[in-house]
Amino acid sequence: MKAESRKKAFRSLFQKVIDPLGYKFSPDGELVEFLLDQEVILEQKHGIPYCPCQGLTKKREENMKIVCPCIPFHRKHFDAMKRCWCGLFVRKDVRNPDELRQIPVNELDGD
């Protein structure tokens, strides 16, 4: 029950952050549930809901850039992909996230 209530709290909190940024939760409900489960586990282990698809470093400053939702720290990259790295969030105009591809940061113009 605690994990379920924590996931519900994450949904509410994250929605308040992503909505003004032009993002929504992925329409893939199964993926969303899986990723939120992973964030609950990460929070239980580390005290912070880190992005489940990013590796932690030994540098706190770097790790803080992957606290979910990490869109503000990676805005240019995620706007180019129309999604965040793990796919938990997609731009509001996205109908089929399966059509989107991950773009390595070194492929972005100007980088």
JSON list of C-alpha atoms in Angstrom, two decimals:
[
{"chain": "A", "resi": 1, "resn": "MET", "atom": "CA", "xyz": [0.00, 0.00, 0.00]},
{"chain": "A", "resi": 2, "resn": "LYS", "atom": "CA", "xyz": [2.77, 2.45, 0.83]},
{"chain": "A", "resi": 3, "resn": "ALA", "atom": "CA", "xyz": [4.28, 2.04, -2.66]},
{"chain": "A", "resi": 4, "resn": "GLU", "atom": "CA", "xyz": [0.90, 2.67, -4.27]},
{"chain": "A", "resi": 5, "resn": "SER", "atom": "CA", "xyz": [0.29, 5.80, -2.21]},
{"chain": "A", "resi": 6, "resn": "ARG", "atom": "CA", "xyz": [3.80, 7.03, -3.05]},
{"chain": "A", "resi": 7, "resn": "LYS", "atom": "CA", "xyz": [3.17, 6.48, -6.79]},
{"chain": "A", "resi": 8, "resn": "LYS", "atom": "CA", "xyz": [-0.06, 8.46, -6.48]},
{"chain": "A", "resi": 9, "resn": "ALA", "atom": "CA", "xyz": [1.84, 11.27, -4.74]},
{"chain": "A", "resi": 10, "resn": "PHE", "atom": "CA", "xyz": [4.49, 11.23, -7.49]},
{"chain": "A", "resi": 11, "resn": "ARG", "atom": "CA", "xyz": [1.79, 11.47, -10.17]},
{"chain": "A", "resi": 12, "resn": "SER", "atom": "CA", "xyz": [0.26, 14.51, -8.51]},
{"chain": "A", "resi": 13, "resn": "LEU", "atom": "CA", "xyz": [3.58, 16.25, -7.87]},
{"chain": "A", "resi": 14, "resn": "PHE", "atom": "CA", "xyz": [5.05, 15.47, -11.28]},
{"chain": "A", "resi": 15, "resn": "GLN", "atom": "CA", "xyz": [1.89, 16.65, -13.06]},
{"chain": "A", "resi": 16, "resn": "LYS", "atom": "CA", "xyz": [2.29, 20.08, -11.47]},
{"chain": "A", "resi": 17, "resn": "VAL", "atom": "CA", "xyz": [5.85, 20.29, -12.80]},
{"chain": "A", "resi": 18, "resn": "ILE", "atom": "CA", "xyz": [5.44, 18.86, -16.30]},
{"chain": "A", "resi": 19, "resn": "ASP", "atom": "CA", "xyz": [2.18, 20.52, -17.32]},
{"chain": "A", "resi": 20, "resn": "PRO", "atom": "CA", "xyz": [3.55, 24.09, -17.51]},
{"chain": "A", "resi": 21, "resn": "LEU", "atom": "CA", "xyz": [6.58, 22.74, -19.40]},
{"chain": "A", "resi": 22, "resn": "GLY", "atom": "CA", "xyz": [4.32, 21.35, -22.16]},
{"chain": "A", "resi": 23, "resn": "TYR", "atom": "CA", "xyz": [4.61, 17.68, -21.20]},
{"chain": "A", "resi": 24, "resn": "LYS", "atom": "CA", "xyz": [2.20, 14.95, -20.09]},
{"chain": "A", "resi": 25, "resn": "PHE", "atom": "CA", "xyz": [2.54, 11.40, -18.84]},
{"chain": "A", "resi": 26, "resn": "SER", "atom": "CA", "xyz": [3.09, 8.90, -21.63]},
{"chain": "A", "resi": 27, "resn": "PRO", "atom": "CA", "xyz": [-0.14, 7.37, -22.96]},
{"chain": "A", "resi": 28, "resn": "ASP", "atom": "CA", "xyz": [1.53, 3.97, -22.42]},
{"chain": "A", "resi": 29, "resn": "GLY", "atom": "CA", "xyz": [-0.02, 3.21, -19.03]},
{"chain": "A", "resi": 30, "resn": "GLU", "atom": "CA", "xyz": [1.99, 0.04, -18.50]},
{"chain": "A", "resi": 31, "resn": "LEU", "atom": "CA", "xyz": [5.26, 1.91, -19.04]},
{"chain": "A", "resi": 32, "resn": "VAL", "atom": "CA", "xyz": [4.17, 4.69, -16.69]},
{"chain": "A", "resi": 33, "resn": "GLU", "atom": "CA", "xyz": [3.29, 2.21, -13.94]},
{"chain": "A", "resi": 34, "resn": "PHE", "atom": "CA", "xyz": [6.61, 0.39, -14.35]},
{"chain": "A", "resi": 35, "resn": "LEU", "atom": "CA", "xyz": [8.67, 3.59, -14.25]},
{"chain": "A", "resi": 36, "resn": "LEU", "atom": "CA", "xyz": [6.81, 4.96, -11.24]},
{"chain": "A", "resi": 37, "resn": "ASP", "atom": "CA", "xyz": [7.43, 1.63, -9.46]},
{"chain": "A", "resi": 38, "resn": "GLN", "atom": "CA", "xyz": [11.13, 2.06, -10.21]},
{"chain": "A", "resi": 39, "resn": "GLU", "atom": "CA", "xyz": [11.11, 5.60, -8.86]},
{"chain": "A", "resi": 40, "resn": "VAL", "atom": "CA", "xyz": [9.52, 4.42, -5.61]},
{"chain": "A", "resi": 41, "resn": "ILE", "atom": "CA", "xyz": [12.31, 1.83, -5.31]},
{"chain": "A", "resi": 42, "resn": "LEU", "atom": "CA", "xyz": [14.98, 4.46, -6.03]},
{"chain": "A", "resi": 43, "resn": "GLU", "atom": "CA", "xyz": [13.47, 6.81, -3.47]},
{"chain": "A", "resi": 44, "resn": "GLN", "atom": "CA", "xyz": [13.43, 4.04, -0.87]},
{"chain": "A", "resi": 45, "resn": "LYS", "atom": "CA", "xyz": [17.07, 3.24, -1.61]},
{"chain": "A", "resi": 46, "resn": "HIS", "atom": "CA", "xyz": [18.51, 6.75, -2.06]},
{"chain": "A", "resi": 47, "resn": "GLY", "atom": "CA", "xyz": [15.93, 9.06, -0.50]},
{"chain": "A", "resi": 48, "resn": "ILE", "atom": "CA", "xyz": [15.30, 10.77, -3.86]},
{"chain": "A", "resi": 49, "resn": "PRO", "atom": "CA", "xyz": [13.25, 9.65, -6.91]},
{"chain": "A", "resi": 50, "resn": "TYR", "atom": "CA", "xyz": [16.02, 9.60, -9.48]},
{"chain": "A", "resi": 51, "resn": "CYS", "atom": "CA", "xyz": [15.28, 8.95, -13.14]},
{"chain": "A", "resi": 52, "resn": "PRO", "atom": "CA", "xyz": [15.18, 5.16, -13.45]},
{"chain": "A", "resi": 53, "resn": "CYS", "atom": "CA", "xyz": [17.10, 5.11, -16.73]},
{"chain": "A", "resi": 54, "resn": "GLN", "atom": "CA", "xyz": [20.04, 7.31, -15.79]},
{"chain": "A", "resi": 55, "resn": "GLY", "atom": "CA", "xyz": [23.09, 6.05, -13.96]},
{"chain": "A", "resi": 56, "resn": "LEU", "atom": "CA", "xyz": [24.06, 7.70, -10.69]},
{"chain": "A", "resi": 57, "resn": "THR", "atom": "CA", "xyz": [27.51, 9.17, -10.33]},
{"chain": "A", "resi": 58, "resn": "LYS", "atom": "CA", "xyz": [29.52, 9.88, -7.20]},
{"chain": "A", "resi": 59, "resn": "LYS", "atom": "CA", "xyz": [28.89, 13.61, -7.67]},
{"chain": "A", "resi": 60, "resn": "ARG", "atom": "CA", "xyz": [25.77, 14.92, -5.95]},
{"chain": "A", "resi": 61, "resn": "GLU", "atom": "CA", "xyz": [25.60, 17.96, -8.26]},
{"chain": "A", "resi": 62, "resn": "GLU", "atom": "CA", "xyz": [25.40, 15.70, -11.31]},
{"chain": "A", "resi": 63, "resn": "ASN", "atom": "CA", "xyz": [22.91, 13.34, -9.68]},
{"chain": "A", "resi": 64, "resn": "MET", "atom": "CA", "xyz": [20.58, 16.24, -8.86]},
{"chain": "A", "resi": 65, "resn": "LYS", "atom": "CA", "xyz": [20.17, 16.77, -12.62]},
{"chain": "A", "resi": 66, "resn": "ILE", "atom": "CA", "xyz": [18.43, 13.40, -12.87]},
{"chain": "A", "resi": 67, "resn": "VAL", "atom": "CA", "xyz": [15.89, 13.82, -10.08]},
{"chain": "A", "resi": 68, "resn": "CYS", "atom": "CA", "xyz": [12.53, 13.18, -11.70]},
{"chain": "A", "resi": 69, "resn": "PRO", "atom": "CA", "xyz": [11.16, 15.05, -13.48]},
{"chain": "A", "resi": 70, "resn": "CYS", "atom": "CA", "xyz": [14.51, 16.09, -14.90]},
{"chain": "A", "resi": 71, "resn": "ILE", "atom": "CA", "xyz": [13.03, 17.98, -17.88]},
{"chain": "A", "resi": 72, "resn": "PRO", "atom": "CA", "xyz": [14.22, 21.42, -16.70]},
{"chain": "A", "resi": 73, "resn": "PHE", "atom": "CA", "xyz": [17.85, 20.24, -16.63]},
{"chain": "A", "resi": 74, "resn": "HIS", "atom": "CA", "xyz": [17.68, 18.64, -20.08]},
{"chain": "A", "resi": 75, "resn": "ARG", "atom": "CA", "xyz": [15.07, 20.82, -21.76]},
{"chain": "A", "resi": 76, "resn": "LYS", "atom": "CA", "xyz": [16.80, 21.34, -25.12]},
{"chain": "A", "resi": 77, "resn": "HIS", "atom": "CA", "xyz": [17.53, 17.63, -25.45]},
{"chain": "A", "resi": 78, "resn": "PHE", "atom": "CA", "xyz": [14.07, 16.45, -24.42]},
{"chain": "A", "resi": 79, "resn": "ASP", "atom": "CA", "xyz": [12.29, 19.05, -26.56]},
{"chain": "A", "resi": 80, "resn": "ALA", "atom": "CA", "xyz": [14.23, 17.73, -29.56]},
{"chain": "A", "resi": 81, "resn": "MET", "atom": "CA", "xyz": [13.16, 14.15, -28.76]},
{"chain": "A", "resi": 82, "resn": "LYS", "atom": "CA", "xyz": [9.62, 15.22, -27.70]},
{"chain": "A", "resi": 83, "resn": "ARG", "atom": "CA", "xyz": [10.01, 13.02, -24.63]},
{"chain": "A", "resi": 84, "resn": "CYS", "atom": "CA", "xyz": [12.21, 12.53, -21.62]},
{"chain": "A", "resi": 85, "resn": "TRP", "atom": "CA", "xyz": [14.92, 9.90, -21.82]},
{"chain": "A", "resi": 86, "resn": "CYS", "atom": "CA", "xyz": [12.98, 7.03, -20.24]},
{"chain": "A", "resi": 87, "resn": "GLY", "atom": "CA", "xyz": [9.68, 7.98, -21.89]},
{"chain": "A", "resi": 88, "resn": "LEU", "atom": "CA", "xyz": [7.71, 8.62, -18.71]},
{"chain": "A", "resi": 89, "resn": "PHE", "atom": "CA", "xyz": [6.85, 12.07, -20.05]},
{"chain": "A", "resi": 90, "resn": "VAL", "atom": "CA", "xyz": [6.12, 13.12, -23.62]},
{"chain": "A", "resi": 91, "resn": "ARG", "atom": "CA", "xyz": [5.30, 16.47, -25.15]},
{"chain": "A", "resi": 92, "resn": "LYS", "atom": "CA", "xyz": [1.59, 17.25, -25.11]},
{"chain": "A", "resi": 93, "resn": "ASP", "atom": "CA", "xyz": [1.38, 17.10, -28.92]},
{"chain": "A", "resi": 94, "resn": "VAL", "atom": "CA", "xyz": [2.66, 13.49, -29.05]},
{"chain": "A", "resi": 95, "resn": "ARG", "atom": "CA", "xyz": [0.02, 10.91, -29.90]},
{"chain": "A", "resi": 96, "resn": "ASN", "atom": "CA", "xyz": [2.22, 7.85, -30.47]},
{"chain": "A", "resi": 97, "resn": "PRO", "atom": "CA", "xyz": [5.42, 7.83, -28.41]},
{"chain": "A", "resi": 98, "resn": "ASP", "atom": "CA", "xyz": [6.52, 4.61, -30.12]},
{"chain": "A", "resi": 99, "resn": "GLU", "atom": "CA", "xyz": [7.28, 6.69, -33.22]},
{"chain": "A", "resi": 100, "resn": "LEU", "atom": "CA", "xyz": [9.79, 8.83, -31.31]},
{"chain": "A", "resi": 101, "resn": "ARG", "atom": "CA", "xyz": [13.47, 8.01, -31.16]},
{"chain": "A", "resi": 102, "resn": "GLN", "atom": "CA", "xyz": [16.06, 8.75, -28.56]},
{"chain": "A", "resi": 103, "resn": "ILE", "atom": "CA", "xyz": [18.61, 11.24, -29.80]},
{"chain": "A", "resi": 104, "resn": "PRO", "atom": "CA", "xyz": [22.09, 11.15, -28.28]},
{"chain": "A", "resi": 105, "resn": "VAL", "atom": "CA", "xyz": [22.96, 14.57, -26.88]},
{"chain": "A", "resi": 106, "resn": "ASN", "atom": "CA", "xyz": [25.99, 14.80, -29.20]},
{"chain": "A", "resi": 107, "resn": "GLU", "atom": "CA", "xyz": [23.63, 14.71, -32.22]},
{"chain": "A", "resi": 108, "resn": "LEU", "atom": "CA", "xyz": [21.89, 17.96, -31.27]},
{"chain": "A", "resi": 109, "resn": "ASP", "atom": "CA", "xyz": [22.73, 21.04, -33.35]},
{"chain": "A", "resi": 110, "resn": "GLY", "atom": "CA", "xyz": [25.25, 23.29, -31.66]},
{"chain": "A", "resi": 111, "resn": "ASP", "atom": "CA", "xyz": [26.54, 20.65, -29.28]}
]
